[in-house]
PDB file of C-alpha atoms in Angstrom:
ATOM      1  CA  MET A   1       0.067  -0.069   0.356  1.00 60.00           C
ATOM      2  CA  GLU A   2       1.301   3.714  -0.912  1.00 76.00           C
ATOM      3  CA  TRP A   3       1.023   5.734   1.936  1.00 79.00           C
ATOM      4  CA  LEU A   4       2.292   8.701   1.129  1.00 83.00           C
ATOM      5  CA  PRO A   5      -0.804   9.878  -1.072  1.00 87.00           C
ATOM      6  CA  ALA A   6      -2.587   8.911   2.823  1.00 89.00           C
ATOM      7  CA  LEU A   7      -0.040  11.087   4.598  1.00 88.00           C
ATOM      8  CA  VAL A   8      -0.349  14.317   2.192  1.00 87.00           C
ATOM      9  CA  LEU A   9      -4.201  14.187   2.498  1.00 89.00           C
ATOM     10  CA  VAL A  10      -3.767  14.063   6.339  1.00 91.00           C
ATOM     11  CA  HIS A  11      -1.436  16.622   6.866  1.00 89.00           C
ATOM     12  CA  ILE A  12      -2.874  19.124   4.441  1.00 89.00           C
ATOM     13  CA  VAL A  13      -6.388  18.307   5.511  1.00 92.00           C
ATOM     14  CA  GLY A  14      -4.878  19.058   9.305  1.00 92.00           C
ATOM     15  CA  ALA A  15      -3.270  22.782   8.227  1.00 91.00           C
ATOM     16  CA  VAL A  16      -6.796  23.825   6.379  1.00 92.00           C
ATOM     17  CA  LEU A  17      -8.758  23.182   9.570  1.00 94.00           C
ATOM     18  CA  GLY A  18      -6.242  24.851  11.705  1.00 94.00           C
ATOM     19  CA  ALA A  19      -6.412  27.741   9.055  1.00 94.00           C
ATOM     20  CA  GLY A  20     -10.063  27.293   9.007  1.00 94.00           C
ATOM     21  CA  GLY A  21      -9.950  27.153  12.613  1.00 93.00           C
ATOM     22  CA  ALA A  22      -7.794  30.066  13.371  1.00 93.00           C
ATOM     23  CA  THR A  23      -9.808  32.542  10.898  1.00 94.00           C
ATOM     24  CA  PHE A  24     -13.231  31.409  11.833  1.00 92.00           C
ATOM     25  CA  ALA A  25     -12.090  32.277  15.989  1.00 90.00           C
ATOM     26  CA  GLU A  26     -11.001  35.412  15.254  1.00 91.00           C
ATOM     27  CA  ILE A  27     -13.977  36.128  13.322  1.00 91.00           C
ATOM     28  CA  ASN A  28     -16.166  34.884  16.331  1.00 89.00           C
ATOM     29  CA  LEU A  29     -13.993  36.771  18.360  1.00 87.00           C
ATOM     30  CA  VAL A  30     -14.688  40.160  16.642  1.00 89.00           C
ATOM     31  CA  ARG A  31     -18.513  39.697  16.710  1.00 87.00           C
ATOM     32  CA  ALA A  32     -18.623  38.629  19.921  1.00 86.00           C
ATOM     33  CA  LEU A  33     -16.331  41.622  21.286  1.00 84.00           C
ATOM     34  CA  ARG A  34     -18.570  43.964  19.092  1.00 83.00           C
ATOM     35  CA  ASP A  35     -21.054  44.804  22.062  1.00 79.00           C
ATOM     36  CA  GLY A  36     -18.508  44.421  24.958  1.00 75.00           C
ATOM     37  CA  GLU A  37     -19.675  41.360  26.156  1.00 78.00           C
ATOM     38  CA  ILE A  38     -19.544  37.478  25.210  1.00 79.00           C
ATOM     39  CA  SER A  39     -22.813  35.707  25.258  1.00 84.00           C
ATOM     40  CA  PRO A  40     -23.376  32.162  26.086  1.00 85.00           C
ATOM     41  CA  ASP A  41     -24.000  31.541  22.459  1.00 86.00           C
ATOM     42  CA  GLU A  42     -21.048  33.116  21.383  1.00 84.00           C
ATOM     43  CA  SER A  43     -18.860  31.703  23.279  1.00 84.00           C
ATOM     44  CA  GLU A  44     -20.378  28.233  22.292  1.00 87.00           C
ATOM     45  CA  LEU A  45     -19.475  29.660  18.513  1.00 87.00           C
ATOM     46  CA  MET A  46     -16.281  30.549  19.645  1.00 86.00           C
ATOM     47  CA  LYS A  47     -15.441  26.791  21.232  1.00 87.00           C
ATOM     48  CA  GLY A  48     -16.864  24.913  18.250  1.00 90.00           C
ATOM     49  CA  ALA A  49     -13.987  26.974  16.419  1.00 90.00           C
ATOM     50  CA  TYR A  50     -11.330  26.344  18.971  1.00 89.00           C
ATOM     51  CA  ALA A  51     -12.274  22.503  18.878  1.00 90.00           C
ATOM     52  CA  VAL A  52     -11.726  22.305  14.865  1.00 93.00           C
ATOM     53  CA  LEU A  53      -8.107  24.433  15.366  1.00 91.00           C
ATOM     54  CA  ARG A  54      -6.931  21.789  17.969  1.00 89.00           C
ATOM     55  CA  LEU A  55      -8.137  18.701  15.475  1.00 92.00           C
ATOM     56  CA  GLY A  56      -5.850  20.570  12.780  1.00 93.00           C
ATOM     57  CA  PHE A  57      -3.043  21.135  14.807  1.00 91.00           C
ATOM     58  CA  PHE A  58      -3.785  17.275  16.003  1.00 90.00           C
ATOM     59  CA  LEU A  59      -3.812  15.642  12.568  1.00 91.00           C
ATOM     60  CA  LEU A  60      -0.647  18.098  11.724  1.00 90.00           C
ATOM     61  CA  VAL A  61       1.813  16.507  14.412  1.00 89.00           C
ATOM     62  CA  LEU A  62       0.610  13.553  14.061  1.00 89.00           C
ATOM     63  CA  SER A  63       0.697  13.073  10.126  1.00 89.00           C
ATOM     64  CA  GLY A  64       4.281  15.341  10.568  1.00 87.00           C
ATOM     65  CA  PHE A  65       5.585  12.352  12.712  1.00 87.00           C
ATOM     66  CA  ALA A  66       4.027   9.775  10.264  1.00 89.00           C
ATOM     67  CA  PHE A  67       5.947  11.504   7.422  1.00 86.00           C
ATOM     68  CA  LEU A  68       9.291  11.693   9.440  1.00 85.00           C
ATOM     69  CA  LEU A  69       8.516   8.138  10.005  1.00 86.00           C
ATOM     70  CA  TYR A  70       7.775   7.386   6.431  1.00 87.00           C
ATOM     71  CA  PHE A  71      11.069   8.897   5.232  1.00 84.00           C
ATOM     72  CA  ARG A  72      13.319   6.963   7.535  1.00 82.00           C
ATOM     73  CA  LEU A  73      12.053   3.862   6.567  1.00 83.00           C
ATOM     74  CA  MET A  74      12.267   4.687   3.172  1.00 83.00           C
ATOM     75  CA  ASP A  75      15.705   5.915   4.099  1.00 79.00           C
ATOM     76  CA  LYS A  76      15.067   8.802   2.313  1.00 78.00           C
ATOM     77  CA  THR A  77      16.335  11.195   5.105  1.00 75.00           C
ATOM     78  CA  GLU A  78      17.487  14.007   3.450  1.00 76.00           C
ATOM     79  CA  PHE A  79      14.109  15.758   3.531  1.00 76.00           C
ATOM     80  CA  LEU A  80      15.126  15.963   7.449  1.00 76.00           C
ATOM     81  CA  TYR A  81      17.782  18.441   6.143  1.00 78.00           C
ATOM     82  CA  SER A  82      15.365  20.518   4.099  1.00 82.00           C
ATOM     83  CA  PRO A  83      15.000  24.223   4.930  1.00 84.00           C
ATOM     84  CA  GLU A  84      11.097  24.233   5.007  1.00 84.00           C
ATOM     85  CA  PHE A  85      10.726  21.324   7.125  1.00 83.00           C
ATOM     86  CA  TRP A  86      12.848  23.393   9.838  1.00 85.00           C
ATOM     87  CA  ALA A  87      10.757  26.625   9.198  1.00 89.00           C
ATOM     88  CA  LYS A  88       8.189  24.738   9.543  1.00 87.00           C
ATOM     89  CA  LEU A  89       8.994  23.282  12.742  1.00 87.00           C
ATOM     90  CA  THR A  90       9.419  25.956  13.752  1.00 91.00           C
ATOM     91  CA  ILE A  91       6.550  27.860  12.878  1.00 92.00           C
ATOM     92  CA  ILE A  92       4.707  24.819  14.543  1.00 89.00           C
ATOM     93  CA  GLY A  93       6.939  25.635  17.698  1.00 89.00           C
ATOM     94  CA  ALA A  94       5.583  29.160  18.021  1.00 92.00           C
ATOM     95  CA  LEU A  95       1.872  28.124  17.288  1.00 91.00           C
ATOM     96  CA  SER A  96       2.417  25.591  20.506  1.00 87.00           C
ATOM     97  CA  VAL A  97       3.933  28.396  22.371  1.00 90.00           C
ATOM     98  CA  ASN A  98       1.213  30.997  21.368  1.00 92.00           C
ATOM     99  CA  ALA A  99      -1.611  28.724  22.248  1.00 88.00           C
ATOM    100  CA  ILE A 100      -0.374  28.276  25.759  1.00 85.00           C
ATOM    101  CA  LEU A 101       0.409  32.071  26.227  1.00 88.00           C
ATOM    102  CA  LEU A 102      -2.906  32.971  24.934  1.00 87.00           C
ATOM    103  CA  GLN A 103      -4.337  30.331  26.921  1.00 81.00           C
ATOM    104  CA  THR A 104      -2.127  31.868  30.445  1.00 82.00           C
ATOM    105  CA  ARG A 105      -2.812  35.313  29.226  1.00 83.00           C
ATOM    106  CA  LYS A 106       0.364  35.997  28.918  1.00 87.00           C
ATOM    107  CA  ILE A 107       0.039  37.611  25.335  1.00 91.00           C
ATOM    108  CA  ASN A 108      -1.545  40.465  24.047  1.00 90.00           C
ATOM    109  CA  ILE A 109      -4.529  39.224  22.396  1.00 88.00           C
ATOM    110  CA  LEU A 110      -4.081  41.049  18.822  1.00 91.00           C
ATOM    111  CA  TRP A 111      -0.515  40.126  18.866  1.00 93.00           C
ATOM    112  CA  GLY A 112      -1.634  36.339  20.010  1.00 93.00           C
ATOM    113  CA  SER A 113      -4.270  36.290  17.023  1.00 93.00           C
ATOM    114  CA  ALA A 114      -1.982  37.597  14.849  1.00 95.00           C
ATOM    115  CA  ILE A 115       1.056  34.746  15.749  1.00 95.00           C
ATOM    116  CA  SER A 116      -2.023  32.065  15.180  1.00 94.00           C
ATOM    117  CA  LEU A 117      -3.161  33.154  12.347  1.00 95.00           C
ATOM    118  CA  THR A 118      -0.017  33.789  10.341  1.00 96.00           C
ATOM    119  CA  SER A 119       1.310  30.525  11.394  1.00 95.00           C
ATOM    120  CA  TRP A 120      -1.533  28.637  10.338  1.00 94.00           C
ATOM    121  CA  TYR A 121      -1.267  30.260   7.091  1.00 94.00           C
ATOM    122  CA  ALA A 122       2.526  29.950   6.673  1.00 93.00           C
ATOM    123  CA  ALA A 123       1.907  26.154   8.034  1.00 89.00           C
ATOM    124  CA  LEU A 124      -0.868  25.196   4.970  1.00 88.00           C
ATOM    125  CA  ILE A 125       1.094  27.473   2.198  1.00 88.00           C
ATOM    126  CA  LEU A 126       4.410  25.510   3.222  1.00 85.00           C
ATOM    127  CA  GLY A 127       2.168  22.087   3.408  1.00 78.00           C
ATOM    128  CA  VAL A 128       0.740  22.766  -0.134  1.00 77.00           C
ATOM    129  CA  LEU A 129       4.023  24.638  -1.761  1.00 76.00           C
ATOM    130  CA  ARG A 130       6.662  21.694  -1.384  1.00 67.00           C
ATOM    131  CA  LYS A 131      10.102  21.762  -2.476  1.00 66.00           C
ATOM    132  CA  MET A 132      10.599  25.464  -2.526  1.00 68.00           C
ATOM    133  CA  ASP A 133      14.207  25.374  -1.596  1.00 74.00           C
ATOM    134  CA  TYR A 134      13.828  28.862   0.046  1.00 80.00           C
ATOM    135  CA  PRO A 135      16.888  29.466   2.602  1.00 87.00           C
ATOM    136  CA  TYR A 136      15.771  28.803   6.573  1.00 88.00           C
ATOM    137  CA  PHE A 137      16.410  32.248   7.757  1.00 91.00           C
ATOM    138  CA  ALA A 138      14.939  34.195   4.933  1.00 91.00           C
ATOM    139  CA  THR A 139      11.389  31.945   5.384  1.00 90.00           C
ATOM    140  CA  LEU A 140      11.813  33.076   9.124  1.00 93.00           C
ATOM    141  CA  LEU A 141      12.271  36.870   8.573  1.00 95.00           C
ATOM    142  CA  VAL A 142       9.031  36.665   5.785  1.00 94.00           C
ATOM    143  CA  TYR A 143       7.491  34.975   8.792  1.00 95.00           C
ATOM    144  CA  VAL A 144       8.114  37.559  11.156  1.00 96.00           C
ATOM    145  CA  ILE A 145       7.158  40.644   8.712  1.00 97.00           C
ATOM    146  CA  SER A 146       3.818  38.609   8.042  1.00 96.00           C
ATOM    147  CA  VAL A 147       2.688  38.129  11.833  1.00 96.00           C
ATOM    148  CA  VAL A 148       3.798  41.899  12.195  1.00 97.00           C
ATOM    149  CA  VAL A 149       1.651  42.946   9.271  1.00 97.00           C
ATOM    150  CA  MET A 150      -1.285  40.799  10.050  1.00 96.00           C
ATOM    151  CA  PHE A 151      -1.128  42.636  13.642  1.00 96.00           C
ATOM    152  CA  PHE A 152      -2.087  45.610  12.286  1.00 95.00           C
ATOM    153  CA  ILE A 153      -4.918  44.066  10.031  1.00 95.00           C
ATOM    154  CA  VAL A 154      -6.188  42.580  13.355  1.00 93.00           C
ATOM    155  CA  ARG A 155      -6.063  45.455  14.955  1.00 93.00           C
ATOM    156  CA  ALA A 156      -7.846  47.770  12.422  1.00 93.00           C
ATOM    157  CA  VAL A 157     -10.248  45.069  12.414  1.00 91.00           C
ATOM    158  CA  HIS A 158     -10.951  45.002  16.247  1.00 89.00           C
ATOM    159  CA  LYS A 159     -10.421  49.360  16.356  1.00 89.00           C
ATOM    160  CA  LYS A 160     -13.443  49.338  13.748  1.00 87.00           C
ATOM    161  CA  PHE A 161     -15.455  46.779  14.909  1.00 84.00           C
ATOM    162  CA  CYS A 162     -15.072  46.439  18.737  1.00 81.00           C
ATOM    163  CA  PRO A 163     -15.331  49.243  21.242  1.00 76.00           C
ATOM    164  CA  PRO A 164     -12.011  50.426  22.425  1.00 71.00           C
ATOM    165  CA  HIS A 165     -12.208  48.760  26.440  1.00 61.00           C
ATOM    166  CA  THR A 166     -12.456  45.253  24.651  1.00 60.00           C
ATOM    167  CA  THR A 167      -9.377  46.188  22.421  1.00 54.00           C
ATOM    168  CA  ASN A 168      -7.204  47.544  24.338  1.00 50.00           C
ATOM    169  CA  GLN A 169      -7.260  44.763  26.778  1.00 48.00           C
ATOM    170  CA  LYS A 170      -3.890  42.682  27.844  1.00 42.00           C
ATOM    171  CA  THR A 171      -5.267  39.684  27.451  1.00 41.00           C
ATOM    172  CA  SER A 172      -8.452  37.596  26.125  1.00 37.00           C
TER     173      SER A 172
ATOM    174  CA  MET B   1      14.757  -3.955   8.738  1.00 79.00           C
ATOM    175  CA  THR B   2      11.815  -6.823   9.305  1.00 88.00           C
ATOM    176  CA  PRO B   3       8.306  -5.777   9.399  1.00 88.00           C
ATOM    177  CA  LEU B   4       8.278  -6.154  13.161  1.00 91.00           C
ATOM    178  CA  LEU B   5      10.656  -3.938  13.942  1.00 90.00           C
ATOM    179  CA  VAL B   6       8.743  -1.349  11.332  1.00 90.00           C
ATOM    180  CA  TYR B   7       5.632  -1.657  13.204  1.00 91.00           C
ATOM    181  CA  THR B   8       7.754  -1.331  16.325  1.00 92.00           C
ATOM    182  CA  LEU B   9       9.584   1.651  15.472  1.00 90.00           C
ATOM    183  CA  ILE B  10       6.048   3.232  13.860  1.00 91.00           C
ATOM    184  CA  THR B  11       4.036   2.469  17.452  1.00 94.00           C
ATOM    185  CA  HIS B  12       7.213   3.733  18.912  1.00 93.00           C
ATOM    186  CA  VAL B  13       7.090   7.130  17.788  1.00 92.00           C
ATOM    187  CA  MET B  14       3.312   7.375  17.523  1.00 93.00           C
ATOM    188  CA  THR B  15       2.325   6.357  20.641  1.00 95.00           C
ATOM    189  CA  GLY B  16       5.258   8.492  22.196  1.00 94.00           C
ATOM    190  CA  ILE B  17       3.322  11.606  19.714  1.00 93.00           C
ATOM    191  CA  LEU B  18      -0.222  10.751  21.598  1.00 94.00           C
ATOM    192  CA  ALA B  19       0.900  10.654  25.293  1.00 95.00           C
ATOM    193  CA  ILE B  20       2.563  13.760  24.863  1.00 94.00           C
ATOM    194  CA  GLY B  21      -0.757  15.221  22.536  1.00 92.00           C
ATOM    195  CA  LEU B  22      -2.930  14.225  25.956  1.00 94.00           C
ATOM    196  CA  VAL B  23      -0.279  15.668  28.706  1.00 95.00           C
ATOM    197  CA  HIS B  24      -0.893  18.820  26.300  1.00 91.00           C
ATOM    198  CA  LEU B  25      -4.301  18.524  26.629  1.00 91.00           C
ATOM    199  CA  VAL B  26      -3.953  18.283  30.117  1.00 94.00           C
ATOM    200  CA  PHE B  27      -2.003  21.451  30.954  1.00 92.00           C
ATOM    201  CA  MET B  28      -4.237  23.323  28.708  1.00 88.00           C
ATOM    202  CA  HIS B  29      -7.307  21.995  30.660  1.00 89.00           C
ATOM    203  CA  PHE B  30      -5.784  22.828  34.200  1.00 88.00           C
ATOM    204  CA  LEU B  31      -5.692  26.507  32.802  1.00 83.00           C
ATOM    205  CA  LYS B  32      -9.301  26.621  32.845  1.00 81.00           C
ATOM    206  CA  LYS B  33     -11.131  28.170  35.653  1.00 79.00           C
ATOM    207  CA  ALA B  34     -13.102  24.648  36.572  1.00 84.00           C
ATOM    208  CA  PRO B  35     -11.079  21.966  35.036  1.00 87.00           C
ATOM    209  CA  SER B  36     -12.980  18.531  34.802  1.00 91.00           C
ATOM    210  CA  TRP B  37     -11.644  16.160  36.720  1.00 92.00           C
ATOM    211  CA  LYS B  38     -13.216  13.047  35.230  1.00 93.00           C
ATOM    212  CA  TYR B  39     -11.812  14.375  31.918  1.00 93.00           C
ATOM    213  CA  LEU B  40      -8.361  14.844  33.222  1.00 95.00           C
ATOM    214  CA  GLN B  41      -8.192  11.596  34.907  1.00 95.00           C
ATOM    215  CA  ALA B  42      -8.637   9.797  32.069  1.00 96.00           C
ATOM    216  CA  LEU B  43      -6.453  12.376  29.730  1.00 95.00           C
ATOM    217  CA  SER B  44      -3.502  11.356  31.853  1.00 96.00           C
ATOM    218  CA  GLY B  45      -4.519   7.601  32.695  1.00 96.00           C
ATOM    219  CA  TRP B  46      -4.084   7.199  28.897  1.00 97.00           C
ATOM    220  CA  SER B  47      -0.931   9.142  28.483  1.00 96.00           C
ATOM    221  CA  VAL B  48       0.475   6.552  31.106  1.00 96.00           C
ATOM    222  CA  ILE B  49      -0.765   3.805  29.248  1.00 97.00           C
ATOM    223  CA  LEU B  50       0.848   5.084  25.639  1.00 96.00           C
ATOM    224  CA  PHE B  51       4.025   6.062  27.100  1.00 95.00           C
ATOM    225  CA  LEU B  52       4.216   2.764  28.509  1.00 96.00           C
ATOM    226  CA  VAL B  53       3.555   1.456  25.430  1.00 96.00           C
ATOM    227  CA  SER B  54       5.913   3.787  23.822  1.00 95.00           C
ATOM    228  CA  TRP B  55       8.944   3.042  26.371  1.00 92.00           C
ATOM    229  CA  ALA B  56       8.777  -1.135  26.027  1.00 94.00           C
ATOM    230  CA  THR B  57       8.804  -0.464  21.889  1.00 94.00           C
ATOM    231  CA  SER B  58      11.854   1.963  21.719  1.00 91.00           C
ATOM    232  CA  ALA B  59      13.545  -0.946  24.079  1.00 91.00           C
ATOM    233  CA  PHE B  60      12.426  -3.884  21.802  1.00 92.00           C
ATOM    234  CA  TYR B  61      13.536  -1.805  18.834  1.00 90.00           C
ATOM    235  CA  TYR B  62      16.739  -0.105  20.300  1.00 88.00           C
ATOM    236  CA  VAL B  63      17.886  -3.447  21.881  1.00 89.00           C
ATOM    237  CA  THR B  64      17.443  -6.005  18.872  1.00 91.00           C
ATOM    238  CA  TYR B  65      18.162  -3.055  15.827  1.00 88.00           C
ATOM    239  CA  TYR B  66      19.573   0.133  17.001  1.00 85.00           C
ATOM    240  CA  GLY B  67      22.424  -0.859  18.387  1.00 84.00           C
ATOM    241  CA  LYS B  68      23.548  -3.217  15.761  1.00 84.00           C
ATOM    242  CA  ALA B  69      22.415  -1.031  12.504  1.00 83.00           C
ATOM    243  CA  VAL B  70      21.856   2.457  13.057  1.00 83.00           C
ATOM    244  CA  LYS B  71      24.289   3.580  16.016  1.00 83.00           C
ATOM    245  CA  PRO B  72      27.530   2.437  13.806  1.00 84.00           C
ATOM    246  CA  LYS B  73      25.714   4.472  10.482  1.00 82.00           C
ATOM    247  CA  ILE B  74      25.318   7.757  12.871  1.00 82.00           C
ATOM    248  CA  MET B  75      29.061   7.470  14.589  1.00 82.00           C
ATOM    249  CA  GLY B  76      30.911   6.523  11.360  1.00 82.00           C
ATOM    250  CA  GLY B  77      28.575   9.329   9.324  1.00 82.00           C
ATOM    251  CA  ALA B  78      28.840  13.525   9.571  1.00 81.00           C
ATOM    252  CA  TYR B  79      26.602  13.423  12.891  1.00 80.00           C
ATOM    253  CA  PRO B  80      28.082  11.993  15.345  1.00 84.00           C
ATOM    254  CA  TRP B  81      26.738  14.597  18.637  1.00 83.00           C
ATOM    255  CA  ALA B  82      23.214  13.153  17.358  1.00 83.00           C
ATOM    256  CA  HIS B  83      23.807   9.578  19.228  1.00 83.00           C
ATOM    257  CA  GLN B  84      26.629  10.827  21.621  1.00 81.00           C
ATOM    258  CA  VAL B  85      24.202  13.996  22.510  1.00 84.00           C
ATOM    259  CA  PHE B  86      20.421  13.378  21.570  1.00 84.00           C
ATOM    260  CA  MET B  87      20.327   9.590  21.894  1.00 86.00           C
ATOM    261  CA  GLU B  88      22.128   9.053  24.920  1.00 84.00           C
ATOM    262  CA  ALA B  89      20.385  12.130  26.571  1.00 86.00           C
ATOM    263  CA  LYS B  90      16.941  10.885  25.143  1.00 85.00           C
ATOM    264  CA  GLU B  91      17.520   7.444  26.044  1.00 83.00           C
ATOM    265  CA  HIS B  92      17.673   8.795  30.151  1.00 86.00           C
ATOM    266  CA  VAL B  93      15.129  11.333  30.015  1.00 87.00           C
ATOM    267  CA  PHE B  94      12.581   9.140  28.707  1.00 87.00           C
ATOM    268  CA  VAL B  95      12.710   6.658  32.040  1.00 88.00           C
ATOM    269  CA  LEU B  96      11.254   9.316  33.579  1.00 92.00           C
ATOM    270  CA  LEU B  97       8.202  10.143  31.482  1.00 93.00           C
ATOM    271  CA  PRO B  98       5.753   7.427  32.208  1.00 93.00           C
ATOM    272  CA  PHE B  99       6.333   8.062  36.091  1.00 94.00           C
ATOM    273  CA  LEU B 100       6.023  11.835  35.491  1.00 96.00           C
ATOM    274  CA  THR B 101       2.269  11.370  34.224  1.00 96.00           C
ATOM    275  CA  LEU B 102       2.161   8.165  36.633  1.00 97.00           C
ATOM    276  CA  ALA B 103       2.327  10.975  39.557  1.00 97.00           C
ATOM    277  CA  LEU B 104       0.043  13.632  37.259  1.00 96.00           C
ATOM    278  CA  TRP B 105      -2.360  10.946  37.177  1.00 97.00           C
ATOM    279  CA  LEU B 106      -2.474  10.216  40.757  1.00 97.00           C
ATOM    280  CA  MET B 107      -2.206  14.092  41.621  1.00 96.00           C
ATOM    281  CA  ILE B 108      -5.377  14.589  39.488  1.00 96.00           C
ATOM    282  CA  ARG B 109      -7.082  11.920  41.159  1.00 95.00           C
ATOM    283  CA  LEU B 110      -6.413  13.418  44.404  1.00 95.00           C
ATOM    284  CA  LEU B 111      -7.793  16.629  43.102  1.00 93.00           C
ATOM    285  CA  ALA B 112     -10.812  15.462  41.982  1.00 92.00           C
ATOM    286  CA  LYS B 113     -11.686  13.856  45.508  1.00 92.00           C
ATOM    287  CA  GLU B 114     -10.346  17.510  47.125  1.00 90.00           C
ATOM    288  CA  GLN B 115      -9.389  20.184  46.014  1.00 87.00           C
ATOM    289  CA  ASP B 116      -5.950  21.690  47.103  1.00 89.00           C
ATOM    290  CA  GLU B 117      -4.984  24.826  44.831  1.00 89.00           C
ATOM    291  CA  LYS B 118      -1.069  24.156  45.911  1.00 93.00           C
ATOM    292  CA  LEU B 119      -1.793  20.560  44.899  1.00 94.00           C
ATOM    293  CA  LYS B 120      -3.598  22.015  41.803  1.00 92.00           C
ATOM    294  CA  LYS B 121      -0.029  24.344  40.784  1.00 92.00           C
ATOM    295  CA  ALA B 122       2.297  21.055  41.416  1.00 95.00           C
ATOM    296  CA  ALA B 123       0.264  19.081  39.341  1.00 95.00           C
ATOM    297  CA  MET B 124       0.033  22.263  36.370  1.00 93.00           C
ATOM    298  CA  PHE B 125       4.379  21.871  36.905  1.00 95.00           C
ATOM    299  CA  VAL B 126       4.260  18.888  36.566  1.00 96.00           C
ATOM    300  CA  ALA B 127       2.477  18.407  33.499  1.00 95.00           C
ATOM    301  CA  PHE B 128       4.384  21.290  32.283  1.00 93.00           C
ATOM    302  CA  ILE B 129       7.863  19.382  32.870  1.00 95.00           C
ATOM    303  CA  THR B 130       6.411  16.200  31.450  1.00 95.00           C
ATOM    304  CA  LEU B 131       5.258  18.242  28.240  1.00 93.00           C
ATOM    305  CA  SER B 132       8.461  19.885  27.789  1.00 93.00           C
ATOM    306  CA  LEU B 133      10.631  16.874  28.249  1.00 94.00           C
ATOM    307  CA  GLY B 134       8.310  15.498  25.595  1.00 93.00           C
ATOM    308  CA  ALA B 135       8.722  17.814  23.277  1.00 90.00           C
ATOM    309  CA  PHE B 136      12.532  18.122  23.554  1.00 90.00           C
ATOM    310  CA  ILE B 137      12.388  13.789  23.169  1.00 90.00           C
ATOM    311  CA  ALA B 138      10.508  14.063  19.904  1.00 89.00           C
ATOM    312  CA  LEU B 139      12.968  17.218  18.157  1.00 87.00           C
ATOM    313  CA  SER B 140      15.599  14.687  19.391  1.00 87.00           C
ATOM    314  CA  GLY B 141      14.228  11.628  17.875  1.00 86.00           C
ATOM    315  CA  ILE B 142      13.661  13.734  14.148  1.00 83.00           C
ATOM    316  CA  LEU B 143      17.418  15.026  14.815  1.00 83.00           C
ATOM    317  CA  ILE B 144      18.573  11.149  15.295  1.00 84.00           C
ATOM    318  CA  SER B 145      16.264  10.468  12.661  1.00 79.00           C
ATOM    319  CA  GLY B 146      18.086  12.975  10.179  1.00 76.00           C
ATOM    320  CA  ALA B 147      21.356  11.886  11.379  1.00 76.00           C
ATOM    321  CA  VAL B 148      20.812   7.963   9.637  1.00 74.00           C
ATOM    322  CA  ARG B 149      22.905   8.612   6.419  1.00 65.00           C
TER     323      ARG B 149
END
């Protein structure tokens, strides 16, 4: 049985669910904060988006390690030397740390949202565009710039739709 | 590599990753205002079982195959430090994980019976340490696999 197409499929489904979950988590958050308070219905919607996001993360990490096994067993370890792989691993690491910081309320919600959204879309793009062969640090530089740009976008959206006391809060 | 060894390696990696994932869930759930102790007990209990399975399969793989076939390749290759530093650290640190999760499970059992803020903080700390060590071990596994060439 050929495992690679199944692994690619699960990996991309994971990235798509994560990127979609992160997008809808942000949309639901902005909608919920519009009137300054989160109702039980809005809270339920957000919980749904976070559940999809977590499922995406789970599939992404699990299929990522399945890839690792596949390449190790097929003696194709050169894949593990690709800068794209390490860039993606770094981004997934940033995503995990960001999730913990958001949950422990140690990060500004706007920065947390910007990191989450950028990381998920970066994982999706890196997963779909295989064998790009861009240097590791160049990829990370583009990622960091994208996080900053995303922060300004998220801040602008919050400023437009949410009351000031909710957008200026330090925590979620 | 025989099919048995292939399945052993797959079981080792997948159960290890699942166990780390469950500990991650436990840690995140601890941060909630009112954690469900029953849910946490189930998650930590499964992580103990999965770490033990990962432990047993890795031991079998290490003794019957890694030492004879993989280690010499790494030591003769361009990245001998992958074994000397990371595998050596991994095989010692990994011994702690089933016991840490067992301690976590016991702490959660106690917390389910009686609320104690100090114990809750200690359990969270154990979950965080287990998660950090698990992440280190998973990363080491990637480095070691990459050094086999």
